[in-house]
CSV table of C-alpha atoms and ligand atoms in Angstrom, one decimal:
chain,number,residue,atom,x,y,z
A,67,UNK,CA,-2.5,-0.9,-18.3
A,68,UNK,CA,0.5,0.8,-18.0
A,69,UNK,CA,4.0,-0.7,-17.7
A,70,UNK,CA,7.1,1.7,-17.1
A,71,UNK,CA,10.1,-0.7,-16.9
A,72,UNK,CA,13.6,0.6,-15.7
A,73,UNK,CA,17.0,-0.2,-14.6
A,74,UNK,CA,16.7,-0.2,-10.6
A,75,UNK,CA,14.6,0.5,-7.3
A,76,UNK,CA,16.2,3.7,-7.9
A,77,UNK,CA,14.9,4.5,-10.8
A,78,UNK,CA,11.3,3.1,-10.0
A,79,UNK,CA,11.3,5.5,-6.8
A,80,UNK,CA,12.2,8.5,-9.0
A,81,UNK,CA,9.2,7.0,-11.6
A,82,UNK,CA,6.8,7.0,-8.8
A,83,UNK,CA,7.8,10.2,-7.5
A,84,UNK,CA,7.6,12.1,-10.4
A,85,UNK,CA,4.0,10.6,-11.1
A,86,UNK,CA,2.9,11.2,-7.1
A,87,UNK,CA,4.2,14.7,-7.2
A,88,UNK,CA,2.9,15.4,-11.1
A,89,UNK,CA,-0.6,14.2,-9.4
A,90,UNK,CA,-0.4,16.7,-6.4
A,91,UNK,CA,0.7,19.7,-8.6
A,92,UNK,CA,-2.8,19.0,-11.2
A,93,UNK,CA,-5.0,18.6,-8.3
A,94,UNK,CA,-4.0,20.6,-4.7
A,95,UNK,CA,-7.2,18.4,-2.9
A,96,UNK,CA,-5.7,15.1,-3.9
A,97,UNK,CA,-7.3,12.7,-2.0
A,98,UNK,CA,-4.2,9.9,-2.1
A,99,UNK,CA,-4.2,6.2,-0.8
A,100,UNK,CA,-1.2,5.0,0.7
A,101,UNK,CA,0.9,1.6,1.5
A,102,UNK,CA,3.9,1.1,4.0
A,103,UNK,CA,7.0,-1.8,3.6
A,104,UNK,CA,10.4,-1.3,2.4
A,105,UNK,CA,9.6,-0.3,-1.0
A,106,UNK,CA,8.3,3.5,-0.4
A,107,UNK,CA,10.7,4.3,2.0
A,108,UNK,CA,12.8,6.0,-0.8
A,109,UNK,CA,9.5,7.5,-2.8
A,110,UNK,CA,8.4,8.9,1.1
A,111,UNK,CA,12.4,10.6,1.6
A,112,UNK,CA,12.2,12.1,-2.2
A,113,UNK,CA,8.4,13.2,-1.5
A,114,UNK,CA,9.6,15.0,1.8
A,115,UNK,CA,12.2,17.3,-0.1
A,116,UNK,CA,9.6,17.2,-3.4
A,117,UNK,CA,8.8,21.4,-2.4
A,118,UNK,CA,5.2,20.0,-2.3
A,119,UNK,CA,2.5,21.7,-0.6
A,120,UNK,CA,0.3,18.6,1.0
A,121,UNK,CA,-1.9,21.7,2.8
A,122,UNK,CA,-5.0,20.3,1.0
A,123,UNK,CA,-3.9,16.6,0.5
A,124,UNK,CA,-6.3,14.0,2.4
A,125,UNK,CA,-4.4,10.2,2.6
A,126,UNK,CA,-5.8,6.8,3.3
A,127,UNK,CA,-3.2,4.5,4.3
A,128,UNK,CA,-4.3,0.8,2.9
A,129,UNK,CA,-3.8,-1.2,6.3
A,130,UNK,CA,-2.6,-1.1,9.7
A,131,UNK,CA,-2.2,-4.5,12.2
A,132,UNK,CA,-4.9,-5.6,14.9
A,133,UNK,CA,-4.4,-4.8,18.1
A,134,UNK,CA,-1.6,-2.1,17.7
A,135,UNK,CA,-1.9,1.8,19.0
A,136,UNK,CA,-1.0,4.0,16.5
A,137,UNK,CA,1.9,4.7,18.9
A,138,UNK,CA,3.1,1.5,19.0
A,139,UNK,CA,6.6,1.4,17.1
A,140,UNK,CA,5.5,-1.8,14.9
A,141,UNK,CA,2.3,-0.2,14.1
A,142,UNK,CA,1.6,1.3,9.7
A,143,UNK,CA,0.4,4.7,11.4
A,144,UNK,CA,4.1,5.0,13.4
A,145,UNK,CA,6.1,4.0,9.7
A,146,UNK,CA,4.2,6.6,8.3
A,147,UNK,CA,4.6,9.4,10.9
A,148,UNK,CA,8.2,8.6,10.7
A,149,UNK,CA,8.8,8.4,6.8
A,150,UNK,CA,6.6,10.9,5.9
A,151,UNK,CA,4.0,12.6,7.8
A,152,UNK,CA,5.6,14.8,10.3
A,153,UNK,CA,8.1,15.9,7.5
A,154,UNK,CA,5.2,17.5,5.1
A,155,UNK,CA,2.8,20.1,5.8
A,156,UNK,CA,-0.4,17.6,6.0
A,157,UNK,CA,-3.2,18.7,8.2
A,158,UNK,CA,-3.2,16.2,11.0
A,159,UNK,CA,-6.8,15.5,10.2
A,160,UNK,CA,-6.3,14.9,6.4
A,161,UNK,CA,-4.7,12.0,7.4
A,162,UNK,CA,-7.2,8.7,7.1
A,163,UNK,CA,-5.7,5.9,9.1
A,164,UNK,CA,-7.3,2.2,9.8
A,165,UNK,CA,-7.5,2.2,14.2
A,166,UNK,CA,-5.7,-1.1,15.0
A,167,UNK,CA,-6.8,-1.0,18.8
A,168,UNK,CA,-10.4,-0.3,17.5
A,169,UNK,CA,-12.7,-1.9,20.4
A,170,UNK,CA,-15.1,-2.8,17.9
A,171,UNK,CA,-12.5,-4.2,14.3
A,172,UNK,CA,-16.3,-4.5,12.5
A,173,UNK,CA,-17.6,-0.5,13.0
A,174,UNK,CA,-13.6,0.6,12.4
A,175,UNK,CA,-13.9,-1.0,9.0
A,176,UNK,CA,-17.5,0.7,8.2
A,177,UNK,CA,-16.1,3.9,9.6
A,178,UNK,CA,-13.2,3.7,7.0
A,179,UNK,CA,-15.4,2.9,4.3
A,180,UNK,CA,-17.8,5.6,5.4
A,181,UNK,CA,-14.8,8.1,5.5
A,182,UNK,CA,-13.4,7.2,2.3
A,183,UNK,CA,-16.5,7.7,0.3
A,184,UNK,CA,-17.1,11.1,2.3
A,185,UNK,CA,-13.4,12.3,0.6
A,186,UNK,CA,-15.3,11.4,-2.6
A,187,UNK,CA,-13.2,8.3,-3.7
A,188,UNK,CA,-9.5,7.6,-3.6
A,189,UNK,CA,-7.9,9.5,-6.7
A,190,UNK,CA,-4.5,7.8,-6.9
A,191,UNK,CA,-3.6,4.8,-4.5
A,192,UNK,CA,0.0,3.4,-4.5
A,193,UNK,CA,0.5,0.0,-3.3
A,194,UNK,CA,3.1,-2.6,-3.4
A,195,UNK,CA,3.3,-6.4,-3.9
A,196,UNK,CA,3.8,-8.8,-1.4
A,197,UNK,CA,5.9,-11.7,-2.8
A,198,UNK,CA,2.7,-14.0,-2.2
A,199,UNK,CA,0.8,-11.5,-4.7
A,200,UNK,CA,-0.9,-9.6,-1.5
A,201,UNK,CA,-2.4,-6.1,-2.6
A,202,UNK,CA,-3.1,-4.7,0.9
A,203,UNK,CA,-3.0,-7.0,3.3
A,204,UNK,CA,-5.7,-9.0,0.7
A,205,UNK,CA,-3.8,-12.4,1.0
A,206,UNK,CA,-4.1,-15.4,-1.2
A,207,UNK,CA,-6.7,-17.9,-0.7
A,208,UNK,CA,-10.0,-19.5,-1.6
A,209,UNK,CA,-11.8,-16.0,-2.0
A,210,UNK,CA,-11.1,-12.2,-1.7
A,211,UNK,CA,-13.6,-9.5,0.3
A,212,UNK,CA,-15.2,-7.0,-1.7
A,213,UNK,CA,-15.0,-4.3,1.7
A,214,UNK,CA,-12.7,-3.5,4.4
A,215,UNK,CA,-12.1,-6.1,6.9
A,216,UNK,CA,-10.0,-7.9,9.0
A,217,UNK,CA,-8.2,-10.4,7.8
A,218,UNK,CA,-5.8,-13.1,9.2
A,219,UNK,CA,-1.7,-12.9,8.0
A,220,UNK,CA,-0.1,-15.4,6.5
A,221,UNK,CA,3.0,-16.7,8.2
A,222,UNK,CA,4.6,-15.1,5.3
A,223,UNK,CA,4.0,-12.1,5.4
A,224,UNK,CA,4.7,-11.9,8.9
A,225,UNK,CA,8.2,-13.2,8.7
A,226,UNK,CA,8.5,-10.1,6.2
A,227,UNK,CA,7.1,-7.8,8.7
A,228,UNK,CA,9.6,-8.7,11.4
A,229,UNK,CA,11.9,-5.8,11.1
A,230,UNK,CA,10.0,-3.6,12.7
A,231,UNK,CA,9.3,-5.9,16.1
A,232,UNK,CA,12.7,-6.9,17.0
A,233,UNK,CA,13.2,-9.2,14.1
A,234,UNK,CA,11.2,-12.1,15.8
A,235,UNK,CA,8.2,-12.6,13.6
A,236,UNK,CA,5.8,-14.2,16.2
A,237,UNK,CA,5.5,-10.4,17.6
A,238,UNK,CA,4.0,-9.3,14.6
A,239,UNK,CA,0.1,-9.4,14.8
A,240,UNK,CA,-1.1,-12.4,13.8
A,241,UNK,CA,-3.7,-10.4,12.1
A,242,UNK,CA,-4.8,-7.1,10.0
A,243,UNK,CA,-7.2,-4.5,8.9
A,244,UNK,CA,-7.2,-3.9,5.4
A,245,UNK,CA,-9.4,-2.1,2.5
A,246,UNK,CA,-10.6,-4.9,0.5
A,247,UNK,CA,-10.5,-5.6,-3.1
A,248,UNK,CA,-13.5,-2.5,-3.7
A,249,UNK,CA,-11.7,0.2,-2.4
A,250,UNK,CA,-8.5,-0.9,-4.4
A,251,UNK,CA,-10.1,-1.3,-7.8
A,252,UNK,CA,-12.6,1.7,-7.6
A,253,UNK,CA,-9.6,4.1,-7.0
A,254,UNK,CA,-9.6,6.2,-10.0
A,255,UNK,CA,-5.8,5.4,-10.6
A,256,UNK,CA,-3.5,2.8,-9.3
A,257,UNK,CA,-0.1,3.0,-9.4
A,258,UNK,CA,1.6,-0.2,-8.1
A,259,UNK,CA,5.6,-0.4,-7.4
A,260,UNK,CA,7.6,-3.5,-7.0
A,261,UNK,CA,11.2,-3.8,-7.1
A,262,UNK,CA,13.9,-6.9,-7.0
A,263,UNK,CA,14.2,-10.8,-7.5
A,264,UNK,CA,11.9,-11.3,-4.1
A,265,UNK,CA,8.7,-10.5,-6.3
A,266,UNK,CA,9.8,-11.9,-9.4
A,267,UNK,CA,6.8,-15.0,-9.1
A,268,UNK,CA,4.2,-12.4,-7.8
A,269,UNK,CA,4.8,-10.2,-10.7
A,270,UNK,CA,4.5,-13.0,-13.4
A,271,UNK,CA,1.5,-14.0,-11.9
A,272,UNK,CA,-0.2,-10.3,-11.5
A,273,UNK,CA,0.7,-9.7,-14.7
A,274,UNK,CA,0.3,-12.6,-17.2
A,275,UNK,CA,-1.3,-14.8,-14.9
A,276,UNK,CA,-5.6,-15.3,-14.6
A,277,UNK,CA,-7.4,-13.3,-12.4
A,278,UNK,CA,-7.3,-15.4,-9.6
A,279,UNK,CA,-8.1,-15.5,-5.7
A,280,UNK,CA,-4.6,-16.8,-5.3
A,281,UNK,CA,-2.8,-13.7,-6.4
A,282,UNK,CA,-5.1,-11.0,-5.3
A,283,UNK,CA,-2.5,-8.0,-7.4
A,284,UNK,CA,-3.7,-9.8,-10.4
A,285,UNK,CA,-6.9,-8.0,-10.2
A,286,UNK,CA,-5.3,-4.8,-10.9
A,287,UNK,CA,-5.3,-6.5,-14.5
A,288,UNK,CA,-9.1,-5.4,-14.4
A,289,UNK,CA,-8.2,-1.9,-13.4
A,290,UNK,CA,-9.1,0.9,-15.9
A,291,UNK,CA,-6.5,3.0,-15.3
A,292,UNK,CA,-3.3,1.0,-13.5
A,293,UNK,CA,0.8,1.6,-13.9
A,294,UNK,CA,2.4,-0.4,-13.2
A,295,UNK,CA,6.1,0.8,-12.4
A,296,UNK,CA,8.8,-2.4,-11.7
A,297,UNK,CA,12.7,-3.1,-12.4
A,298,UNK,CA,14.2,-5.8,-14.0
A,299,UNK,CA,14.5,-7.9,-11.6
A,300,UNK,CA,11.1,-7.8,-10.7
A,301,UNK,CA,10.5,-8.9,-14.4
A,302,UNK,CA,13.0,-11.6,-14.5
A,303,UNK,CA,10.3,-14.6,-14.1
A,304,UNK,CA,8.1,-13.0,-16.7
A,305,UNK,CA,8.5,-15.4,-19.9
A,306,UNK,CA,8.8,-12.5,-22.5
A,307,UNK,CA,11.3,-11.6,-19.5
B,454,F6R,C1,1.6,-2.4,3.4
B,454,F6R,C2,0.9,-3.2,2.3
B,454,F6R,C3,1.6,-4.4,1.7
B,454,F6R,C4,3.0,-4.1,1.2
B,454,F6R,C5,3.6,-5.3,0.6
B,454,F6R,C6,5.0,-5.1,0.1
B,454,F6R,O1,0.9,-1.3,3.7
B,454,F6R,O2,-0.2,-2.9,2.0
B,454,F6R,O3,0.8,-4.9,0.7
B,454,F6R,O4,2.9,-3.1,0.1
B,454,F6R,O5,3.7,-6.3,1.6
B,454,F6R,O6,5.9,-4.8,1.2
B,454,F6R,P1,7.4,-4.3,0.9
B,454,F6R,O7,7.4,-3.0,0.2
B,454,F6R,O8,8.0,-4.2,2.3
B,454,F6R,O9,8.0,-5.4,0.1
């Protein structure tokens, strides 16, 4: 496990840029798994004017909500469009995206899985912590899914997630499709980002606390090859602090 502690979401974003574009650089064909939220926002603006050539790059994006068209303004595949993919030169079909108006959620999950493994494996997946300790959209509970799946929101993480649908949290999907705990800890590197006081408890309890069901980033603890790249205030409930 890797740890790179610094000042500020600032600095974090220029940590995780500088690793993201180090990784494109060594390997053109990077095959790179992706989350959405308010934490990338700045690493997806610095990664736009990075000079990177994404010509060869293939992305999986970690989740997208039920029901939603990838038109839809609330939907992961619209964030991303808007942040970063119409701003790089990624071939539209590089781009691996989880189909929230899927008529069939069950086959949409297989065909990710099926895609995923046909781009031979994620090579370096970002991801970022929800402050209940969700990696993904794999919430807290009794038990964690091995595969992609859909998975029900917590009222949580929906309130967190109301931005984007007019601030009124009921709007947002009352449920998900996510890659499940697999996908995220066979990735050959993990890189997760989390910033400011609002993750504070999740952090403590990915990083010093069990493995547990009930903070699903703590699994990353497991990980071979995970960096983990977080301010101080992110730290501030750790006790070595
Ligand atoms: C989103 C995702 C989530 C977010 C997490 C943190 O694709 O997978 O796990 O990374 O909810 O969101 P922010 O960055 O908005 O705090």
């Amino acid at each position: 496990m890797t740890l790179h502690l610094v000042d500020d979401h600032d600095a974090a974003t220029a940590c995780v840029t500088t690793l993201v574009s180090s990784a494109i650089r060594a390997t053109p064909s990077l095959v790179l798994g992706l989350p959405t939220g308010r934490t990338p926002m700045g690493l997806y603006r610095a990664l736009r004017t990075a000079g990177l050539d994404w010509s060869r790059v293939r992305t999986f994006n970690l989740d997208e909500f039920a029901t939603l068209t990838p038109d839809h303004p609330g939907s992961f595949r619209a964030f991303m469009d808007e942040h970063l993919f119409r701003h790089v030169n990624l071939a539209p079909a590089s781009i691996g995206f989880l189909r929230g108006d899927a008529a069939d959620d069950a086959a949409e999950c297989a065909r990710y899985e099926v895609a995923i493994a046909a781009a031979g494996g994620i090579d370096l997946l970002l991801v970022g912590l929800g402050g209940n300790g969700h990696i993904g959209f794999n919430e807290p509970g009794e038990s964690l899914r091995a595969e992609t799946h859909v998975v029900p929101l917590h009222e949580s993480t929906r309130r967190a997630n109301a931005e984007r649908f007019g601030g009124d949290w009921r709007a947002v999907p009352a449920s998900a499709l996510t890659m499940g705990m697999r996908q995220v800890l066979s990735a050959r590197r993990v890189v997760m980002m989390a910033t400011g006081a609002s993750k504070a408890e999740a952090v403590a309890a990915m990083l010093d606390g069990p493995l547990t069901t009930r903070c699903p980033a703590s699994w990353l603890q497991a990980h071979p090859d995970a960096t983990f790249v977080l301010d101080r205030a992110a730290v501030s409930a750790r006790r070595a602090g």
